[in-house]
CSV table of C-alpha atoms and ligand atoms in Angstrom, one decimal:
chain,number,residue,atom,x,y,z
A,38,UNK,CA,0.0,0.0,0.0
A,39,UNK,CA,1.4,3.4,-0.9
A,40,UNK,CA,1.7,6.1,1.9
A,41,UNK,CA,-1.8,6.5,3.3
A,42,UNK,CA,-3.6,9.8,3.0
A,43,UNK,CA,-3.9,12.0,6.0
A,44,UNK,CA,-7.4,12.7,7.4
A,45,UNK,CA,-7.0,16.4,6.9
A,46,UNK,CA,-6.5,15.8,3.2
A,47,UNK,CA,-9.7,13.6,2.8
A,48,UNK,CA,-11.9,14.9,-0.1
A,49,UNK,CA,-15.4,14.3,-1.4
A,50,UNK,CA,-15.9,10.8,-3.0
A,51,UNK,CA,-12.4,9.4,-2.7
A,52,UNK,CA,-11.4,5.9,-1.7
A,53,UNK,CA,-9.7,5.6,1.7
A,54,UNK,CA,-7.4,2.8,2.8
A,55,UNK,CA,-5.2,2.7,5.8
A,56,UNK,CA,-4.7,2.4,9.6
A,57,UNK,CA,-6.4,4.7,12.1
A,58,UNK,CA,-6.9,4.9,15.9
A,59,UNK,CA,-10.5,4.3,17.1
A,60,UNK,CA,-11.5,7.4,19.1
A,61,UNK,CA,-15.1,6.3,20.0
A,62,UNK,CA,-17.7,3.8,19.0
A,63,UNK,CA,-21.5,4.1,19.2
A,64,UNK,CA,-24.0,1.2,19.4
A,65,UNK,CA,-25.6,-0.6,16.5
A,66,UNK,CA,-28.8,0.9,15.2
A,67,UNK,CA,-31.4,-0.2,12.7
A,68,UNK,CA,-31.9,1.7,9.4
A,69,UNK,CA,-33.9,1.0,6.3
A,70,UNK,CA,-31.3,-1.5,4.7
A,71,UNK,CA,-30.4,-3.3,7.9
A,72,UNK,CA,-28.0,-2.4,10.7
A,73,UNK,CA,-25.4,0.3,11.0
A,74,UNK,CA,-23.0,1.9,13.6
A,75,UNK,CA,-20.9,5.0,13.9
A,76,UNK,CA,-17.4,5.4,15.2
A,77,UNK,CA,-14.6,8.0,15.1
A,78,UNK,CA,-11.1,7.5,13.8
A,79,UNK,CA,-8.0,9.7,14.0
A,80,UNK,CA,-4.4,10.0,12.7
A,81,UNK,CA,-1.8,12.6,13.6
A,82,UNK,CA,-3.6,15.2,11.4
A,83,UNK,CA,-7.1,15.0,12.7
A,84,UNK,CA,-10.3,13.1,13.4
A,85,UNK,CA,-13.3,12.0,11.3
A,86,UNK,CA,-16.6,10.2,11.8
A,87,UNK,CA,-17.1,6.8,10.1
A,88,UNK,CA,-20.5,5.2,9.2
A,89,UNK,CA,-20.6,1.4,8.9
A,90,UNK,CA,-23.6,0.7,6.6
A,91,UNK,CA,-24.3,-3.0,7.3
A,92,UNK,CA,-26.9,-5.3,5.7
A,93,UNK,CA,-29.9,-7.0,7.2
A,94,UNK,CA,-27.9,-9.7,8.9
A,95,UNK,CA,-27.4,-8.3,12.4
A,96,UNK,CA,-25.0,-11.1,13.4
A,97,UNK,CA,-22.6,-10.1,10.7
A,98,UNK,CA,-22.7,-6.4,11.7
A,99,UNK,CA,-22.2,-7.4,15.3
A,100,UNK,CA,-19.1,-9.4,14.3
A,101,UNK,CA,-17.5,-6.3,12.8
A,102,UNK,CA,-18.7,-4.2,15.7
A,103,UNK,CA,-17.2,-6.5,18.3
A,104,UNK,CA,-13.9,-6.8,16.4
A,105,UNK,CA,-12.5,-3.5,17.7
A,106,UNK,CA,-12.8,-1.1,20.6
A,107,UNK,CA,-11.9,2.5,21.5
A,108,UNK,CA,-8.1,2.9,21.5
A,109,UNK,CA,-7.5,0.0,19.0
A,110,UNK,CA,-5.8,0.5,15.6
A,111,UNK,CA,-8.1,-0.5,12.8
A,112,UNK,CA,-7.6,-1.1,9.1
A,113,UNK,CA,-10.2,0.6,7.0
A,114,UNK,CA,-11.1,0.4,3.4
A,115,UNK,CA,-13.9,3.0,2.7
A,116,UNK,CA,-15.0,6.1,0.9
A,117,UNK,CA,-14.8,9.7,2.1
A,118,UNK,CA,-17.7,11.9,1.3
A,119,UNK,CA,-18.7,15.5,1.9
A,120,UNK,CA,-21.9,15.7,3.9
A,121,UNK,CA,-23.4,18.9,5.4
A,122,UNK,CA,-20.1,20.6,4.5
A,123,UNK,CA,-18.1,18.2,6.6
A,124,UNK,CA,-16.0,15.2,5.5
A,125,UNK,CA,-17.1,11.8,6.8
A,126,UNK,CA,-16.3,8.3,5.9
A,127,UNK,CA,-18.6,5.6,4.6
A,128,UNK,CA,-18.0,1.8,4.8
A,129,UNK,CA,-20.2,-0.1,2.5
A,130,UNK,CA,-19.6,-3.8,2.8
A,131,UNK,CA,-18.7,-6.1,1.1
A,132,UNK,CA,-16.4,-3.8,-1.0
A,133,UNK,CA,-15.4,-1.8,2.1
A,134,UNK,CA,-14.2,-3.2,5.4
A,135,UNK,CA,-13.1,-2.3,9.0
A,136,UNK,CA,-11.1,-4.7,11.2
A,137,UNK,CA,-8.7,-4.5,14.0
A,138,UNK,CA,-5.1,-4.2,12.7
A,139,UNK,CA,-2.4,-6.8,13.4
A,140,UNK,CA,0.5,-5.5,15.5
A,141,UNK,CA,3.1,-5.6,12.7
A,142,UNK,CA,0.9,-4.1,10.0
A,143,UNK,CA,1.3,-0.4,10.7
A,144,UNK,CA,3.9,2.2,11.7
A,145,UNK,CA,3.2,4.3,14.9
A,146,UNK,CA,4.3,7.4,13.1
A,147,UNK,CA,0.9,7.4,11.3
A,148,UNK,CA,-0.6,8.4,14.6
A,149,UNK,CA,2.0,10.4,16.5
A,150,UNK,CA,4.8,12.5,15.0
A,151,UNK,CA,8.0,13.6,16.7
A,152,UNK,CA,9.4,17.0,17.2
A,153,UNK,CA,11.7,18.1,14.4
A,154,UNK,CA,14.2,19.3,16.9
A,155,UNK,CA,16.7,17.0,18.6
A,156,UNK,CA,15.6,16.2,22.2
A,157,UNK,CA,19.2,16.2,23.4
A,158,UNK,CA,19.9,19.7,22.0
A,159,UNK,CA,16.6,21.0,23.4
A,160,UNK,CA,17.6,19.6,26.8
A,161,UNK,CA,20.9,21.4,26.7
A,162,UNK,CA,19.2,24.7,25.8
A,163,UNK,CA,16.7,24.3,28.6
A,164,UNK,CA,19.3,23.6,31.2
A,165,UNK,CA,21.4,26.5,30.1
A,166,UNK,CA,18.3,28.7,30.6
A,167,UNK,CA,18.0,27.2,34.1
A,168,UNK,CA,21.7,28.0,34.8
A,169,UNK,CA,21.2,31.6,33.6
A,170,UNK,CA,18.8,32.3,36.5
A,171,UNK,CA,20.8,34.4,39.0
A,172,UNK,CA,18.6,34.0,42.1
A,173,UNK,CA,19.9,30.8,43.6
A,174,UNK,CA,16.6,29.9,45.4
A,175,UNK,CA,14.7,30.2,42.1
A,176,UNK,CA,17.4,28.2,40.3
A,177,UNK,CA,17.2,25.5,43.1
A,178,UNK,CA,13.4,25.3,42.5
A,179,UNK,CA,13.9,24.8,38.8
A,180,UNK,CA,16.6,22.2,39.3
A,181,UNK,CA,14.6,20.3,41.9
A,182,UNK,CA,11.8,20.0,39.3
A,183,UNK,CA,13.7,19.5,36.0
A,184,UNK,CA,16.5,17.3,37.5
A,185,UNK,CA,13.9,15.0,39.1
A,186,UNK,CA,14.4,11.8,36.9
A,187,UNK,CA,10.7,10.9,37.1
A,188,UNK,CA,9.6,14.4,36.0
A,189,UNK,CA,12.3,14.7,33.3
A,190,UNK,CA,11.6,11.3,31.7
A,191,UNK,CA,8.0,12.4,31.1
A,192,UNK,CA,8.7,16.1,30.4
A,193,UNK,CA,11.1,15.4,27.5
A,194,UNK,CA,8.6,13.1,25.7
A,195,UNK,CA,5.1,14.4,26.4
A,196,UNK,CA,3.3,16.3,23.6
A,197,UNK,CA,2.1,19.7,24.5
A,198,UNK,CA,-1.4,19.0,23.2
A,199,UNK,CA,-3.6,16.3,21.6
A,200,UNK,CA,-4.5,18.4,18.6
A,201,UNK,CA,-3.3,22.0,18.9
A,202,UNK,CA,0.3,23.2,18.6
A,203,UNK,CA,3.2,20.8,19.4
A,204,UNK,CA,1.0,17.6,19.4
A,205,UNK,CA,4.1,15.5,18.9
A,206,UNK,CA,6.6,13.5,21.0
A,207,UNK,CA,8.9,16.1,22.6
A,208,UNK,CA,6.3,18.8,22.0
A,209,UNK,CA,6.1,20.0,25.6
A,210,UNK,CA,9.9,20.5,25.7
A,211,UNK,CA,9.9,22.2,22.3
A,212,UNK,CA,7.0,24.5,23.3
A,213,UNK,CA,8.5,25.3,26.8
A,214,UNK,CA,11.8,26.3,25.2
A,215,UNK,CA,9.9,28.4,22.6
A,216,UNK,CA,8.0,30.2,25.3
A,217,UNK,CA,11.1,30.8,27.4
A,218,UNK,CA,13.1,32.1,24.4
A,219,UNK,CA,10.3,34.5,23.4
A,220,UNK,CA,10.0,35.6,27.1
A,221,UNK,CA,13.8,36.1,27.2
A,222,UNK,CA,13.5,38.5,24.2
A,223,UNK,CA,10.8,40.4,26.2
A,224,UNK,CA,13.3,40.8,29.0
A,225,UNK,CA,16.0,42.1,26.6
A,226,UNK,CA,13.5,44.7,25.2
A,227,UNK,CA,12.2,45.7,28.7
A,228,UNK,CA,15.1,45.9,31.1
A,229,UNK,CA,12.8,46.5,34.1
A,230,UNK,CA,11.3,43.0,33.9
A,231,UNK,CA,12.6,40.6,36.6
A,232,UNK,CA,14.3,38.2,34.3
A,233,UNK,CA,14.6,35.4,36.8
A,234,UNK,CA,10.8,35.4,37.5
A,235,UNK,CA,10.1,35.5,33.7
A,236,UNK,CA,12.4,32.6,32.8
A,237,UNK,CA,11.2,30.5,35.8
A,238,UNK,CA,7.6,31.2,35.0
A,239,UNK,CA,8.1,30.4,31.3
A,240,UNK,CA,9.9,27.1,32.0
A,241,UNK,CA,7.2,26.0,34.5
A,242,UNK,CA,4.0,27.4,33.0
A,243,UNK,CA,2.9,24.0,31.4
A,244,UNK,CA,4.7,21.5,33.7
A,245,UNK,CA,1.4,20.0,34.7
A,246,UNK,CA,1.0,18.6,31.1
A,247,UNK,CA,3.2,15.7,32.2
A,248,UNK,CA,0.1,14.6,34.2
A,249,UNK,CA,-2.5,15.8,31.8
A,250,UNK,CA,-1.4,14.0,28.7
A,251,UNK,CA,-0.3,10.4,28.0
A,252,UNK,CA,0.9,8.5,25.0
A,253,UNK,CA,-0.7,5.2,24.0
A,254,UNK,CA,-1.3,4.4,20.4
A,255,UNK,CA,-2.2,8.0,20.2
A,256,UNK,CA,-2.1,11.2,22.3
A,257,UNK,CA,-4.7,11.0,25.0
A,258,UNK,CA,-5.8,13.0,28.1
A,259,UNK,CA,-5.5,11.3,31.4
A,260,UNK,CA,-8.4,11.2,33.8
A,261,UNK,CA,-6.7,13.8,36.0
A,262,UNK,CA,-6.0,15.9,32.9
A,263,UNK,CA,-9.6,15.8,31.8
A,264,UNK,CA,-11.0,16.6,35.3
A,265,UNK,CA,-8.3,18.9,36.7
A,266,UNK,CA,-6.5,20.4,33.7
A,267,UNK,CA,-2.8,21.4,33.3
A,268,UNK,CA,-3.2,24.9,34.8
A,269,UNK,CA,-4.1,23.4,38.2
A,270,UNK,CA,-1.7,20.5,37.8
A,271,UNK,CA,1.2,22.8,37.1
A,272,UNK,CA,0.2,24.9,40.2
A,273,UNK,CA,0.2,21.7,42.3
A,274,UNK,CA,3.7,20.5,41.1
A,275,UNK,CA,5.3,23.9,41.6
A,276,UNK,CA,3.6,24.5,45.0
A,277,UNK,CA,4.9,21.1,46.2
A,278,UNK,CA,8.4,22.0,45.2
A,279,UNK,CA,8.2,25.5,46.6
A,280,UNK,CA,8.1,24.1,50.1
A,281,UNK,CA,11.7,23.0,49.8
A,282,UNK,CA,13.0,26.0,47.9
A,283,UNK,CA,12.7,28.7,50.7
A,284,UNK,CA,11.8,31.4,48.2
A,285,UNK,CA,10.3,34.6,49.8
A,286,UNK,CA,6.5,34.6,49.9
A,287,UNK,CA,5.9,37.4,47.3
A,288,UNK,CA,8.2,35.8,44.8
A,289,UNK,CA,6.5,32.4,45.4
A,290,UNK,CA,3.1,33.9,44.8
A,291,UNK,CA,4.3,35.6,41.7
A,292,UNK,CA,5.5,32.3,40.2
A,293,UNK,CA,2.2,30.6,41.1
A,294,UNK,CA,0.3,33.6,39.6
A,295,UNK,CA,2.2,33.2,36.3
A,296,UNK,CA,1.0,29.6,36.1
A,297,UNK,CA,-2.6,30.5,37.0
A,298,UNK,CA,-2.7,33.4,34.6
A,299,UNK,CA,-0.8,32.0,31.6
A,300,UNK,CA,-3.9,31.5,29.5
A,301,UNK,CA,-4.5,35.2,29.7
A,302,UNK,CA,-8.3,35.5,30.0
A,303,UNK,CA,-10.9,33.7,32.2
A,304,UNK,CA,-12.8,32.7,29.0
A,305,UNK,CA,-9.7,30.7,27.9
A,306,UNK,CA,-9.6,28.7,31.2
A,307,UNK,CA,-7.4,31.0,33.1
A,308,UNK,CA,-8.4,31.3,36.7
A,309,UNK,CA,-6.5,34.6,37.0
A,310,UNK,CA,-5.6,37.3,34.4
A,311,UNK,CA,-2.0,38.6,34.4
A,312,UNK,CA,-1.5,41.2,37.1
A,313,UNK,CA,2.1,42.2,36.6
A,314,UNK,CA,4.5,42.7,33.7
A,315,UNK,CA,6.3,39.4,34.1
A,316,UNK,CA,3.0,37.5,34.0
A,317,UNK,CA,2.0,39.4,30.9
A,318,UNK,CA,5.4,38.5,29.3
A,319,UNK,CA,4.8,34.7,29.9
A,320,UNK,CA,1.2,34.9,28.7
A,321,UNK,CA,2.2,36.7,25.5
A,322,UNK,CA,5.1,34.4,24.8
A,323,UNK,CA,2.8,31.4,25.2
A,324,UNK,CA,0.4,32.9,22.7
A,325,UNK,CA,3.2,33.7,20.2
A,326,UNK,CA,4.8,30.3,20.4
A,327,UNK,CA,1.6,28.3,20.2
A,328,UNK,CA,-0.1,30.4,17.5
A,329,UNK,CA,2.8,30.6,15.1
A,330,UNK,CA,3.5,26.9,15.5
A,331,UNK,CA,-0.2,26.1,14.8
A,332,UNK,CA,-0.1,28.1,11.6
A,333,UNK,CA,3.0,26.2,10.5
A,334,UNK,CA,1.4,22.8,11.4
A,335,UNK,CA,-1.7,23.7,9.3
A,336,UNK,CA,0.4,24.3,6.2
A,337,UNK,CA,2.6,21.2,6.7
A,338,UNK,CA,1.7,18.2,4.5
A,339,UNK,CA,-1.3,20.0,3.0
A,340,UNK,CA,-2.6,18.6,-0.2
A,341,UNK,CA,-4.8,21.1,-2.0
A,342,UNK,CA,-4.9,23.1,-5.2
A,343,UNK,CA,-6.7,25.8,-3.3
A,344,UNK,CA,-4.9,28.8,-1.8
A,345,UNK,CA,-6.9,28.5,1.4
A,346,UNK,CA,-8.2,25.9,3.9
A,347,UNK,CA,-10.4,26.3,6.9
A,348,UNK,CA,-8.7,25.5,10.2
A,349,UNK,CA,-11.1,24.2,13.0
A,350,UNK,CA,-8.4,24.8,15.6
A,351,UNK,CA,-7.6,28.4,14.7
A,352,UNK,CA,-11.3,29.0,13.8
A,353,UNK,CA,-10.5,30.9,10.6
A,354,UNK,CA,-9.4,30.5,7.0
A,355,UNK,CA,-5.7,30.0,6.5
A,356,UNK,CA,-3.8,31.1,3.4
A,357,UNK,CA,-1.6,28.2,2.4
A,358,UNK,CA,0.3,29.3,-0.7
B,598,FE2,FE1,-1.1,26.1,29.1
B,599,FE2,FE1,1.9,26.8,27.0
């Protein structure tokens, strides 16, 4: 089979063949020609709904239905169609099929990509930023977190998101570095900013993602991630380590405030809005890094003759020439 088509490039009335992760599966229902069921599939580029249009033999439909579950990799031969201005996939047996894939049939890179940057090089850059912090108590806090082998083994691998920017292995490290470097530039432009607080806040702002996201066959949220979210999880990790670091109360509160305010506005899930310049610097660096990266991701591997696509994630049209 030639290289399989990415979901984001599915078009109206085209054959689809390849391996995908099952995101969800709904129960069997009756329809005029027999029995059908719906499920969702994803690859590293997106997610799409699939309709299995079975015949009148319920047992046969049940056999296909019971053949795979959420989280499995499935092999699918189907047709993509545009319906209500949205792409979906139809499986019309017997020409089309859906079945659980065998372990040696597919390559995991279909579902999860890796950062383009070398993890070792990013690690070096991150630790040189840690070393550049002059206040030794803040530096101690950063070292106690990033030099903890359990934290670091997760931090260097975890994606920064399931779909949005840096949804790749090493994505959290790449994003954290991006934010810290943008924030460092802000310190160069505005000499009155407290550089140590800005750098520490930038490096720690998304640390809770190590508990929010996990890698299986795909990128998934953990239960804690779903219910608590990375803003609170980051707060928790930093608060735990602050107890050891003996940092003055106001500085500690400023670091925690940067974490709680880094999504900028309450409407974006930020429990606080930035209340001092260092917090504004980290918030803006986070927006810069994530937005620019998302635009680049949208254009990557795009297969269209058009000069524009619609991005669900950025909620706007993107110019792709
Ligand atoms: Fe965040
Ligand atoms: Fe972030």
